[in-house]
Each structure stands twice: as C-alpha cells, then as structure tokens.
C-alpha cells in the first residue's frame, strides 16, 4: 500500500472518529443539511462536508477536514437522493425527492398509484382510507336504502331500478300506473301514462248517472237500480232515498205519496196543517176554537176560525156577566147571564141545587152522600200534641180535614182507600183546640165529629202554657 493511501485510511479513521462525536459544529446525521455546501446538501455518510458540488456534479471536488483543519482526503457527493424500493413498485419509503411515499414497501400491489379495492381490507392507494371509506374504491358492495320496504332503493345503479318515492311502498318501478291519482306510480317520469283522457264513469244500471261523481256528474247512490238516481222523484211508498239527496220519504220536503202529518194538540179533531188534514184549526191550544165551533158573541174570539169575530151577533145583546157566553134570549147558551160562575164552561158544584154548567140539571155530576153512607169519622182526639182523626170511607177518594166551626183547612188532599183511615196532624198553633172536626171528600160528601181531649194531654198543654208565662 502506498504511503498516500495509508495516509488517507489513517486520516479517514481519525476523521470519522472525531466527526462522529461532534461533527465540528456542522450538525448531525439524518435529515439535517450541510450548510457549508452551496447550495446546502444533505449529509452523506459520517459528517462528510461537501463544499462545491450538488448531486450529480461532473467533477465534484470534496474536501474533508480534520479537527485541526488539515486536509485528510477527497470525498465525492452522491449523484442523487437515496431511495429505498424493496418491492420494486417504483415507489420508495422515503418520499420527498424520492416521490410519493410507499406505505407498504413489502407489497408491490400497495402504492400511491394503485386502485383502492374493497376485497382485501388494505389501504391500496396509500391515501389513509381503506376499502369503502375511499370514495374511489372499486369492488365494494352497494349500499341500498329501502325505507318503505317495497324492495326498491333510492340509490339505483347496483341497487337495481331507482325508487322515486321511498316513503310510499305503492310507488316503485314494479308498480302499476293508477289512473287519475296525479302520481308517477311506476317511477318512469310520466304520470298517468296509458290512461284514458276522458273520465272513467261507471253506470251499471243504465240510468245515465255514475257512481264516481265529479267529472262524471251527480253521484248515483244505487247503481243497481235505475229508478234510484239524482233525477228521480222521492216516493214515500218504498222507504228508500230515491233521488240520492240523503233524505228518505217524508224527510224530503219534495216527496210524493206521503201520508199527511196532522197536528192536533188540543184534541178537537182539527189540525193546524190544513190541506189533507182538513180545515185549519186557528188555535190548537183551545179545543173550543176550531172550524166546527159556533161563534160566541161578545167574546172577541174567532171561535169558528173563519177569520171573523162575532159575525152574526146582535150588538144589542151584550155579555152582561162578562163570562164569554151570551144570554139565551140573544141566541147564546148562558143560562144565567148575570152570574159569571154560571155558563156552559163552568164546573158543577155539588149540593147547592144550582145548574152551574147550564146543562139543564143541578148536581147531576155529584154522587149521593147519605149520612154515614160514604164517609164517617169514628174518633177525633189530641195525643201528645197531635190531632188524631180516624174514620171510614166506602170509596177510594181524597179528603180534607177542616175545623167544624171556622171552616179552616187543617190538612188537605189526603188519599184514602175504601175502609178505615187515620190522619195525624202536627204543628198546630199552640193552644189551638177545635171542638168539632169535619172530613170532606172531593165529591162534597162530609162527616163531622166532636174532638175528645184527654185529661193528661190537656194537663200537658196547660203546663206548657204556664211555662211560657
């Protein structure tokens, strides 16, 4: 070995040892640059200094210096960057001047120019997105959305024909077009294709009216019967809605053959409707006023409903007692025109021998009341502050208990059955002791009895009065 080569080896050995420890202030290994070069170059080797040339210089002049500044030997800069490509796919691990980074230098199918493939679970194109995460991936299974469950999805493409309305299961590419609904049922972009341009009108009974209504005209409410349609006459004899207006028989004001509805509130056989119901009753609240009644003079009433008052009456024959009935001498039927309690409309009063109702008989509506024959009082006494009255009645009736002296009613409208009866009267005025009691029934029959006051009851009353004093 020549002296020059040995000197170089020796110098290199000393230089590498010294430079490896401190690099003389020019920086360490790795990615730092050698600022002594122009332009600055990455360090190559152990702290080698490149003074004059960059990568690829034709005749590079490199000089390495020892710690003392003496030249040791010449070094040549590399002609380009150092790029590692173990899998031979032309992409290196280093990146930078070596190009895009190969994220897997052990698999030539993985590099920045590869296509992302959903079948292997790798990041094939080194963009950080794996399989379906990468929008550019190929071989991925389609994602198909079918919200309405009609087996058609909104995505189309690999998911099959596109569902144009995924909220309605009746609308999809496999559906049939429904005429007249205004929808694209088949998702072909056309509404009502193949449908007739004229409205579809169903008339099964041939009466020229259809069940659809709308553009087909008025609705036929029964398309099985040609006699039932909107132009028919409502008829009260069949119990159906003949003219399809929702009203059956007499409920329809235009119905034919309906029985007359006659209102007769006062029961005088005359109705307010007239027509088929007969002459009109001009006052259906008064049975004495109707077309069959006689005019009553001086009552200011149209008694016979002829729209005239007191027609045919003699002005010289007034109603003297003002009871609405004229004297018989003037053609009226008031048998006593001086007493307003006596007229054909009055009630008979039993037992007075007077013909109150002008029917020619007095007391004709009264029953016979022989002594003790209908009503009797068997006992009348005070007991514990109450007036007790017991008796018998031969008929079912109502009675009143009255004071035999004053006629004051002590209790009235008492229902009694045939046989024995008993009445207890409480809350009498203090000190009140009638001497006789009468029982009077609704037919005018009466019975009278003296009242017995027991000694002990009288003493109690007297003691009460003294206490009050």
Tab-separated table of C-alpha atoms in Angstrom:
chain	number	residue	atom	x	y	z
A	1	UNK	CA	0.000	0.000	0.000
A	2	UNK	CA	1.348	3.375	-0.951
A	3	UNK	CA	2.140	5.992	1.602
A	4	UNK	CA	-0.620	8.233	0.208
A	5	UNK	CA	-3.332	5.527	0.560
A	6	UNK	CA	-2.234	4.665	4.065
A	7	UNK	CA	-2.299	8.298	4.945
A	8	UNK	CA	-5.843	8.502	3.580
A	9	UNK	CA	-7.041	5.480	5.556
A	10	UNK	CA	-5.393	6.809	8.675
A	11	UNK	CA	-6.839	10.243	8.137
A	12	UNK	CA	-10.296	8.801	7.425
A	13	UNK	CA	-10.207	6.729	10.537
A	14	UNK	CA	-9.278	9.700	12.675
A	15	UNK	CA	-11.749	11.943	10.919
A	16	UNK	CA	-14.736	9.513	11.316
A	17	UNK	CA	-13.987	9.090	14.985
A	18	UNK	CA	-13.780	12.821	15.603
A	19	UNK	CA	-16.657	13.785	13.338
A	20	UNK	CA	-18.976	11.106	14.635
A	21	UNK	CA	-18.735	12.598	18.085
A	22	UNK	CA	-19.348	16.274	17.330
A	23	UNK	CA	-19.255	16.884	13.561
A	24	UNK	CA	-17.382	20.076	14.445
A	25	UNK	CA	-20.462	22.145	14.815
A	26	UNK	CA	-21.889	21.409	11.351
A	27	UNK	CA	-24.779	19.279	12.578
A	28	UNK	CA	-25.538	15.596	12.958
A	29	UNK	CA	-26.648	12.782	10.688
A	30	UNK	CA	-30.151	12.296	9.345
A	31	UNK	CA	-32.218	14.953	7.687
A	32	UNK	CA	-30.014	17.971	8.558
A	33	UNK	CA	-28.227	19.735	5.728
A	34	UNK	CA	-24.618	20.658	5.286
A	35	UNK	CA	-24.694	24.440	5.159
A	36	UNK	CA	-21.033	24.532	4.047
A	37	UNK	CA	-22.123	23.414	0.589
A	38	UNK	CA	-23.640	25.800	-1.894
A	39	UNK	CA	-26.442	25.080	-2.259
A	40	UNK	CA	-26.858	23.203	1.012
A	41	UNK	CA	-26.855	19.415	0.654
A	42	UNK	CA	-27.924	16.592	2.964
A	43	UNK	CA	-25.144	14.912	4.871
A	44	UNK	CA	-23.934	11.763	3.222
A	45	UNK	CA	-22.005	9.315	5.338
A	46	UNK	CA	-20.422	10.241	8.635
A	47	UNK	CA	-20.349	14.028	8.719
A	48	UNK	CA	-18.813	14.404	5.258
A	49	UNK	CA	-18.573	18.001	4.102
A	50	UNK	CA	-19.494	18.916	0.560
A	51	UNK	CA	-18.067	22.270	-0.487
A	52	UNK	CA	-18.628	22.910	-4.109
A	53	UNK	CA	-20.947	20.498	-5.861
A	54	UNK	CA	-24.521	19.167	-5.539
A	55	UNK	CA	-25.781	15.819	-6.538
A	56	UNK	CA	-24.725	14.767	-9.987
A	57	UNK	CA	-21.749	17.207	-10.382
A	58	UNK	CA	-19.444	16.167	-13.209
A	59	UNK	CA	-16.136	16.536	-11.357
A	60	UNK	CA	-17.005	17.157	-7.741
A	61	UNK	CA	-14.275	18.493	-5.525
A	62	UNK	CA	-14.868	17.476	-1.931
A	63	UNK	CA	-12.572	18.062	0.955
A	64	UNK	CA	-12.826	16.678	4.430
A	65	UNK	CA	-11.062	18.391	7.236
A	66	UNK	CA	-9.752	17.103	10.489
A	67	UNK	CA	-10.293	18.842	13.757
A	68	UNK	CA	-7.098	20.762	13.219
A	69	UNK	CA	-8.192	21.944	9.806
A	70	UNK	CA	-5.666	19.846	7.775
A	71	UNK	CA	-6.978	18.127	4.680
A	72	UNK	CA	-7.383	14.370	5.001
A	73	UNK	CA	-8.826	13.177	1.722
A	74	UNK	CA	-11.358	13.949	-1.025
A	75	UNK	CA	-14.924	12.622	-0.937
A	76	UNK	CA	-17.417	12.623	-3.760
A	77	UNK	CA	-21.095	13.628	-3.235
A	78	UNK	CA	-23.741	11.095	-4.415
A	79	UNK	CA	-25.231	11.734	-7.839
A	80	UNK	CA	-28.892	11.733	-6.469
A	81	UNK	CA	-31.156	11.056	-3.430
A	82	UNK	CA	-31.030	7.656	-1.776
A	83	UNK	CA	-34.480	5.976	-2.391
A	84	UNK	CA	-35.494	2.576	-0.972
A	85	UNK	CA	-37.887	0.449	-3.115
A	86	UNK	CA	-37.844	-3.084	-1.726
A	87	UNK	CA	-40.939	-4.347	-3.595
A	88	UNK	CA	-39.946	-2.907	-6.955
A	89	UNK	CA	-43.167	-0.949	-7.498
A	90	UNK	CA	-41.159	2.282	-8.319
A	91	UNK	CA	-42.321	3.962	-5.099
A	92	UNK	CA	-39.911	4.472	-2.149
A	93	UNK	CA	-40.347	4.658	1.577
A	94	UNK	CA	-38.533	7.975	1.890
A	95	UNK	CA	-40.870	10.249	-0.044
A	96	UNK	CA	-39.640	13.787	-0.666
A	97	UNK	CA	-37.141	13.785	-3.593
A	98	UNK	CA	-37.949	10.075	-3.937
A	99	UNK	CA	-41.588	10.778	-4.886
A	100	UNK	CA	-44.874	9.807	-3.114
A	101	UNK	CA	-44.404	7.588	-0.054
A	102	UNK	CA	-44.937	3.859	-0.485
A	103	UNK	CA	-46.992	2.959	2.648
A	104	UNK	CA	-46.154	-0.765	2.280
A	105	UNK	CA	-42.750	-1.419	0.618
A	106	UNK	CA	-43.219	-5.149	1.067
A	107	UNK	CA	-46.224	-5.392	-1.278
A	108	UNK	CA	-45.893	-4.194	-4.852
A	109	UNK	CA	-49.732	-4.028	-5.151
A	110	UNK	CA	-49.811	-1.312	-2.478
A	111	UNK	CA	-48.547	2.085	-3.619
A	112	UNK	CA	-49.872	5.583	-4.385
A	113	UNK	CA	-50.805	4.678	-7.967
A	114	UNK	CA	-52.790	1.530	-7.096
A	115	UNK	CA	-56.605	1.415	-7.177
A	116	UNK	CA	-58.392	1.047	-3.836
A	117	UNK	CA	-60.059	-2.374	-3.750
A	118	UNK	CA	-62.822	-3.291	-1.257
A	119	UNK	CA	-61.991	-7.004	-1.404
A	120	UNK	CA	-58.694	-7.097	0.579
A	121	UNK	CA	-59.005	-4.845	3.635
A	122	UNK	CA	-55.848	-2.804	2.712
A	123	UNK	CA	-55.208	0.855	2.014
A	124	UNK	CA	-54.205	0.016	-1.575
A	125	UNK	CA	-53.539	3.590	-2.766
A	126	UNK	CA	-51.801	4.820	0.422
A	127	UNK	CA	-54.292	7.693	0.964
A	128	UNK	CA	-55.204	6.673	4.534
A	129	UNK	CA	-58.696	5.397	3.545
A	130	UNK	CA	-59.452	1.678	3.497
A	131	UNK	CA	-61.970	-0.046	1.224
A	132	UNK	CA	-65.445	1.616	1.221
A	133	UNK	CA	-64.095	4.594	3.195
A	134	UNK	CA	-62.383	5.659	-0.039
A	135	UNK	CA	-64.956	7.110	-2.491
A	136	UNK	CA	-62.787	5.932	-5.411
A	137	UNK	CA	-62.721	2.306	-4.207
A	138	UNK	CA	-63.762	-0.468	-6.597
A	139	UNK	CA	-65.351	-3.840	-5.918
A	140	UNK	CA	-67.384	-2.536	-2.941
A	141	UNK	CA	-70.870	-3.985	-2.250
A	142	UNK	CA	-73.607	-1.373	-2.933
A	143	UNK	CA	-75.412	0.408	-0.021
A	144	UNK	CA	-79.133	0.201	-0.819
A	145	UNK	CA	-81.749	2.251	1.118
A	146	UNK	CA	-85.337	0.919	1.102
A	147	UNK	CA	-87.309	2.851	3.743
A	148	UNK	CA	-90.788	1.813	2.568
A	149	UNK	CA	-89.978	-1.900	2.250
A	150	UNK	CA	-91.043	-2.256	-1.382
A	151	UNK	CA	-87.668	-3.929	-2.338
A	152	UNK	CA	-86.625	-0.893	-4.409
A	153	UNK	CA	-83.879	1.508	-3.261
A	154	UNK	CA	-83.289	5.217	-3.771
A	155	UNK	CA	-79.674	4.712	-4.947
A	156	UNK	CA	-80.391	2.882	-8.194
A	157	UNK	CA	-77.352	1.551	-10.047
A	158	UNK	CA	-76.074	-1.625	-8.391
A	159	UNK	CA	-79.148	-1.483	-6.095
A	160	UNK	CA	-81.491	-2.029	-9.013
A	161	UNK	CA	-84.123	0.272	-10.561
A	162	UNK	CA	-84.447	3.559	-8.674
A	163	UNK	CA	-87.373	4.059	-6.262
A	164	UNK	CA	-88.615	7.613	-6.947
A	165	UNK	CA	-90.615	7.787	-3.677
A	166	UNK	CA	-89.138	5.703	-0.864
A	167	UNK	CA	-91.849	6.850	1.571
A	168	UNK	CA	-94.686	5.135	-0.327
A	169	UNK	CA	-94.499	1.373	-0.919
A	170	UNK	CA	-97.150	1.637	-3.641
A	171	UNK	CA	-94.814	3.769	-5.763
A	172	UNK	CA	-91.826	1.951	-7.336
A	173	UNK	CA	-90.575	0.737	-10.738
A	174	UNK	CA	-92.542	-2.503	-10.366
A	175	UNK	CA	-95.917	-0.893	-9.580
A	176	UNK	CA	-98.809	-0.430	-11.975
A	177	UNK	CA	-99.846	3.074	-13.011
A	178	UNK	CA	-103.036	4.252	-11.256
A	179	UNK	CA	-105.106	6.490	-13.479
A	180	UNK	CA	-106.351	9.786	-12.174
A	181	UNK	CA	-104.314	9.990	-8.960
A	182	UNK	CA	-101.801	12.525	-10.278
A	183	UNK	CA	-98.808	10.357	-9.263
A	184	UNK	CA	-95.961	8.712	-11.148
A	185	UNK	CA	-96.726	5.272	-9.706
A	186	UNK	CA	-94.168	3.408	-11.852
A	187	UNK	CA	-91.214	5.821	-11.427
A	188	UNK	CA	-90.802	6.222	-15.159
A	189	UNK	CA	-91.079	10.003	-15.041
A	190	UNK	CA	-94.566	10.028	-16.585
A	191	UNK	CA	-97.889	10.476	-14.761
A	192	UNK	CA	-100.990	8.502	-15.791
A	193	UNK	CA	-99.332	7.047	-18.890
A	194	UNK	CA	-101.630	4.727	-20.793
A	195	UNK	CA	-104.721	6.131	-19.068
A	196	UNK	CA	-107.796	7.317	-20.971
A	197	UNK	CA	-108.062	11.067	-21.348
A	198	UNK	CA	-111.817	11.006	-20.649
A	199	UNK	CA	-113.095	10.365	-17.073
A	200	UNK	CA	-113.956	6.758	-16.220
A	201	UNK	CA	-117.674	6.713	-15.393
A	202	UNK	CA	-119.393	3.537	-14.153
A	203	UNK	CA	-123.122	3.227	-14.915
A	204	UNK	CA	-124.187	-0.359	-14.293
A	205	UNK	CA	-127.945	0.274	-14.254
A	206	UNK	CA	-128.046	2.431	-17.383
A	207	UNK	CA	-129.766	5.429	-15.802
A	208	UNK	CA	-127.059	7.814	-17.174
A	209	UNK	CA	-125.716	8.517	-13.678
A	210	UNK	CA	-122.371	7.118	-12.471
A	211	UNK	CA	-121.065	6.136	-9.055
A	212	UNK	CA	-117.868	8.201	-9.388
A	213	UNK	CA	-119.395	11.687	-9.359
A	214	UNK	CA	-117.017	14.577	-10.075
A	215	UNK	CA	-116.410	14.844	-13.820
A	216	UNK	CA	-118.962	12.057	-14.297
A	217	UNK	CA	-121.780	14.222	-12.941
A	218	UNK	CA	-124.051	13.772	-9.915
A	219	UNK	CA	-123.400	10.601	-7.889
A	220	UNK	CA	-125.718	7.621	-8.380
A	221	UNK	CA	-126.255	6.349	-4.805
A	222	UNK	CA	-127.529	2.953	-6.050
A	223	UNK	CA	-126.062	1.856	-9.385
A	224	UNK	CA	-128.021	-1.408	-9.297
A	225	UNK	CA	-131.449	0.270	-9.559
A	226	UNK	CA	-132.175	2.580	-12.486
A	227	UNK	CA	-135.145	4.061	-10.588
A	228	UNK	CA	-132.761	5.473	-7.997
A	229	UNK	CA	-130.675	8.410	-9.202
A	230	UNK	CA	-130.338	12.176	-8.643
A	231	UNK	CA	-133.131	12.976	-11.136
A	232	UNK	CA	-135.726	10.586	-9.658
A	233	UNK	CA	-138.810	11.657	-7.658
A	234	UNK	CA	-138.704	10.872	-3.923
A	235	UNK	CA	-141.570	8.497	-3.132
A	236	UNK	CA	-142.876	7.802	0.376
A	237	UNK	CA	-144.123	4.326	-0.504
A	238	UNK	CA	-140.796	2.470	-0.763
A	239	UNK	CA	-138.633	3.515	2.204
A	240	UNK	CA	-135.549	4.368	0.123
A	241	UNK	CA	-133.716	7.545	-0.908
A	242	UNK	CA	-134.983	7.696	-4.489
A	243	UNK	CA	-133.258	10.947	-5.520
A	244	UNK	CA	-129.923	10.381	-3.736
A	245	UNK	CA	-130.125	13.565	-1.617
A	246	UNK	CA	-129.706	11.775	1.712
A	247	UNK	CA	-133.369	12.253	2.743
A	248	UNK	CA	-135.749	9.298	2.804
A	249	UNK	CA	-139.510	9.518	2.201
A	250	UNK	CA	-141.283	12.201	4.270
A	251	UNK	CA	-137.974	13.683	5.424
A	252	UNK	CA	-137.680	15.058	1.874
A	253	UNK	CA	-139.999	18.048	1.504
A	254	UNK	CA	-140.437	17.278	-2.190
A	255	UNK	CA	-141.503	13.661	-1.670
A	256	UNK	CA	-144.688	12.326	-3.289
A	257	UNK	CA	-147.343	9.907	-1.975
A	258	UNK	CA	-146.577	10.712	1.660
A	259	UNK	CA	-149.319	10.425	4.315
A	260	UNK	CA	-150.380	13.737	5.782
A	261	UNK	CA	-148.866	14.710	9.136
A	262	UNK	CA	-151.684	16.275	11.149
A	263	UNK	CA	-151.025	18.080	14.449
A	264	UNK	CA	-153.954	18.325	16.880
A	265	UNK	CA	-152.634	19.440	20.276
A	266	UNK	CA	-155.989	20.386	21.844
A	267	UNK	CA	-157.761	17.219	20.717
A	268	UNK	CA	-160.665	18.943	18.951
A	269	UNK	CA	-160.205	16.811	15.798
A	270	UNK	CA	-158.886	19.768	13.787
A	271	UNK	CA	-155.219	20.170	12.810
A	272	UNK	CA	-153.064	23.213	12.158
A	273	UNK	CA	-151.709	21.931	8.813
A	274	UNK	CA	-154.927	22.075	6.788
A	275	UNK	CA	-154.846	20.518	3.311
A	276	UNK	CA	-155.121	16.743	3.625
A	277	UNK	CA	-155.592	17.192	7.366
A	278	UNK	CA	-158.874	19.062	6.857
A	279	UNK	CA	-159.887	22.633	7.761
A	280	UNK	CA	-157.197	24.599	9.600
A	281	UNK	CA	-157.505	24.909	13.385
A	282	UNK	CA	-156.676	28.568	14.001
A	283	UNK	CA	-155.993	27.965	17.721
A	284	UNK	CA	-154.691	24.491	18.504
A	285	UNK	CA	-154.321	25.367	22.189
A	286	UNK	CA	-158.102	25.816	22.743
A	287	UNK	CA	-160.470	22.949	21.922
A	288	UNK	CA	-163.458	25.345	21.853
A	289	UNK	CA	-161.934	27.213	18.921
A	290	UNK	CA	-161.965	25.335	15.607
A	291	UNK	CA	-163.726	25.375	12.209
A	292	UNK	CA	-166.610	23.306	13.606
A	293	UNK	CA	-167.365	25.533	16.603
A	294	UNK	CA	-170.162	28.109	16.796
A	295	UNK	CA	-169.295	31.759	17.031
A	296	UNK	CA	-169.741	33.049	20.583
A	297	UNK	CA	-170.900	36.614	20.623
A	298	UNK	CA	-169.114	39.343	22.562
A	299	UNK	CA	-166.063	37.211	23.480
A	300	UNK	CA	-163.799	38.930	20.931
A	301	UNK	CA	-162.663	35.493	19.705
A	302	UNK	CA	-162.856	33.991	16.224
A	303	UNK	CA	-164.461	30.830	17.567
A	304	UNK	CA	-165.149	29.169	14.208
A	305	UNK	CA	-161.806	30.042	12.557
A	306	UNK	CA	-163.354	31.935	9.648
A	307	UNK	CA	-161.164	34.996	10.218
A	308	UNK	CA	-164.157	36.975	11.580
A	309	UNK	CA	-165.019	37.813	15.193
A	310	UNK	CA	-168.615	37.808	16.496
A	311	UNK	CA	-170.037	37.589	12.993
A	312	UNK	CA	-173.852	37.322	13.024
A	313	UNK	CA	-174.127	38.617	16.609
A	314	UNK	CA	-176.663	41.281	17.694
A	315	UNK	CA	-174.867	44.289	19.166
A	316	UNK	CA	-177.911	44.803	21.372
A	317	UNK	CA	-177.177	41.531	23.167
A	318	UNK	CA	-174.006	42.049	25.224
A	319	UNK	CA	-172.450	39.533	27.598
A	320	UNK	CA	-173.822	41.002	30.831
A	321	UNK	CA	-171.680	38.983	33.279
A	322	UNK	CA	-168.577	39.016	31.082
A	323	UNK	CA	-168.062	35.251	31.192
A	324	UNK	CA	-167.819	34.976	27.388
A	325	UNK	CA	-171.274	33.439	26.923
A	326	UNK	CA	-174.369	35.240	25.571
A	327	UNK	CA	-177.811	35.108	27.103
A	328	UNK	CA	-180.185	32.525	25.660
A	329	UNK	CA	-182.528	35.325	24.607
A	330	UNK	CA	-179.839	36.538	22.212
A	331	UNK	CA	-179.175	33.107	20.777
A	332	UNK	CA	-176.490	32.253	23.317
A	333	UNK	CA	-176.363	29.356	25.791
A	334	UNK	CA	-175.641	31.174	29.076
A	335	UNK	CA	-178.482	30.127	31.360
A	336	UNK	CA	-177.696	32.955	33.795
A	337	UNK	CA	-176.066	35.982	32.175
A	338	UNK	CA	-175.964	37.806	35.494
A	339	UNK	CA	-173.576	35.333	37.214
A	340	UNK	CA	-170.169	34.718	35.619
A	341	UNK	CA	-169.852	31.443	37.596
A	342	UNK	CA	-172.781	30.029	35.653
A	343	UNK	CA	-172.185	29.203	31.996
A	344	UNK	CA	-171.653	26.142	29.772
A	345	UNK	CA	-167.968	26.091	30.643
A	346	UNK	CA	-168.397	26.100	34.442
A	347	UNK	CA	-167.992	23.085	36.762
A	348	UNK	CA	-170.942	21.737	38.707
A	349	UNK	CA	-170.875	22.429	42.457
A	350	UNK	CA	-172.375	19.566	44.406
A	351	UNK	CA	-175.078	20.004	46.978
A	352	UNK	CA	-176.206	23.570	46.200
A	353	UNK	CA	-179.083	22.757	43.852
A	354	UNK	CA	-177.730	25.116	41.155
A	355	UNK	CA	-177.176	24.202	37.491
A	356	UNK	CA	-173.738	25.796	37.134
A	357	UNK	CA	-172.880	24.293	33.730
A	358	UNK	CA	-176.199	25.165	32.069
A	359	UNK	CA	-176.957	21.591	31.049
A	360	UNK	CA	-180.456	21.684	32.494
A	361	UNK	CA	-179.709	19.667	35.640
A	362	UNK	CA	-178.302	20.611	39.051
A	363	UNK	CA	-175.799	18.394	40.881
A	364	UNK	CA	-176.011	15.906	38.010
A	365	UNK	CA	-172.306	15.077	38.261
A	366	UNK	CA	-172.348	14.613	42.050
A	367	UNK	CA	-172.740	11.348	43.921
A	368	UNK	CA	-175.268	10.842	46.717
A	369	UNK	CA	-173.865	11.494	50.145
A	370	UNK	CA	-176.270	9.985	52.713
A	371	UNK	CA	-175.383	10.431	56.393
A	372	UNK	CA	-172.617	7.998	57.191
A	373	UNK	CA	-173.159	6.232	53.929
A	374	UNK	CA	-169.926	7.286	52.206
A	375	UNK	CA	-167.660	8.997	54.744
A	376	UNK	CA	-167.607	8.899	58.545
A	377	UNK	CA	-165.355	9.927	61.458
A	378	UNK	CA	-165.088	7.380	64.270
A	379	UNK	CA	-162.554	9.178	66.522
A	380	UNK	CA	-161.075	12.657	66.872
A	381	UNK	CA	-158.704	13.413	69.768
A	382	UNK	CA	-155.453	15.069	70.801
A	383	UNK	CA	-152.492	12.864	71.646
A	384	UNK	CA	-149.004	14.082	72.525
A	385	UNK	CA	-149.621	17.420	70.879
A	386	UNK	CA	-151.053	15.925	67.671
A	387	UNK	CA	-154.630	15.921	66.416
A	388	UNK	CA	-155.583	12.350	65.507
A	389	UNK	CA	-158.616	11.727	63.295
A	390	UNK	CA	-159.822	8.200	62.433
A	391	UNK	CA	-162.721	7.174	60.220
A	392	UNK	CA	-164.072	5.024	57.419
A	393	UNK	CA	-164.739	5.554	53.726
A	394	UNK	CA	-166.825	3.368	51.466
A	395	UNK	CA	-164.976	4.571	48.370
A	396	UNK	CA	-161.445	5.360	47.295
A	397	UNK	CA	-161.159	9.154	47.404
A	398	UNK	CA	-159.272	12.185	48.707
A	399	UNK	CA	-160.356	14.074	51.815
A	400	UNK	CA	-159.607	17.287	53.667
A	401	UNK	CA	-159.751	17.789	57.444
A	402	UNK	CA	-161.290	21.139	58.393
A	403	UNK	CA	-162.295	22.969	61.577
A	404	UNK	CA	-166.038	22.346	62.009
A	405	UNK	CA	-166.601	25.818	63.455
A	406	UNK	CA	-164.381	28.087	61.350
A	407	UNK	CA	-164.011	26.027	58.186
A	408	UNK	CA	-160.204	26.412	58.322
A	409	UNK	CA	-158.455	23.632	56.433
A	410	UNK	CA	-156.081	21.755	58.757
A	411	UNK	CA	-154.911	19.171	56.215
A	412	UNK	CA	-155.975	18.630	52.607
A	413	UNK	CA	-155.694	16.288	49.646
A	414	UNK	CA	-155.290	13.160	51.790
A	415	UNK	CA	-155.537	9.957	49.754
A	416	UNK	CA	-157.699	7.289	51.471
A	417	UNK	CA	-158.700	3.821	50.359
A	418	UNK	CA	-162.018	2.170	50.930
A	419	UNK	CA	-162.221	1.117	54.588
A	420	UNK	CA	-160.542	2.522	57.690
A	421	UNK	CA	-158.337	5.583	57.529
A	422	UNK	CA	-156.293	7.578	60.037
A	423	UNK	CA	-154.796	11.063	59.854
A	424	UNK	CA	-152.334	12.668	62.319
A	425	UNK	CA	-151.974	16.447	62.156
A	426	UNK	CA	-148.899	18.015	63.747
A	427	UNK	CA	-147.625	21.568	64.210
A	428	UNK	CA	-150.947	23.064	65.247
A	429	UNK	CA	-150.821	26.558	66.745
A	430	UNK	CA	-150.146	26.481	70.496
A	431	UNK	CA	-153.380	26.410	72.454
A	432	UNK	CA	-155.478	25.649	69.379
A	433	UNK	CA	-158.245	23.106	70.225
A	434	UNK	CA	-161.098	22.820	67.698
A	435	UNK	CA	-164.299	21.498	69.232
A	436	UNK	CA	-165.522	19.734	66.098
A	437	UNK	CA	-163.740	18.300	63.070
A	438	UNK	CA	-165.100	17.696	59.582
A	439	UNK	CA	-163.830	15.355	56.898
A	440	UNK	CA	-164.812	16.419	53.362
A	441	UNK	CA	-164.078	14.399	50.217
A	442	UNK	CA	-163.723	15.584	46.625
A	443	UNK	CA	-167.356	14.710	45.846
A	444	UNK	CA	-168.640	17.061	48.523
A	445	UNK	CA	-169.504	14.308	50.989
A	446	UNK	CA	-168.609	15.166	54.551
A	447	UNK	CA	-168.659	13.813	58.093
A	448	UNK	CA	-168.365	15.673	61.409
A	449	UNK	CA	-167.180	14.622	64.875
A	450	UNK	CA	-166.569	16.301	68.242
A	451	UNK	CA	-162.939	16.293	69.329
A	452	UNK	CA	-162.057	14.489	72.558
A	453	UNK	CA	-159.232	15.993	74.573
A	454	UNK	CA	-157.714	13.504	77.004
A	455	UNK	CA	-157.070	14.756	80.522
A	456	UNK	CA	-153.357	14.059	80.531
A	457	UNK	CA	-152.905	15.812	77.215
A	458	UNK	CA	-154.823	18.869	78.434
A	459	UNK	CA	-152.634	18.984	81.592
A	460	UNK	CA	-149.523	18.876	79.428
A	461	UNK	CA	-150.843	21.771	77.354
A	462	UNK	CA	-151.680	23.829	80.454
A	463	UNK	CA	-148.212	23.166	81.921
A	464	UNK	CA	-146.629	24.303	78.652
A	465	UNK	CA	-148.668	27.500	78.714
A	466	UNK	CA	-147.652	28.223	82.337
A	467	UNK	CA	-144.012	27.654	81.424
A	468	UNK	CA	-144.384	30.175	78.617
A	469	UNK	CA	-145.868	32.724	81.055
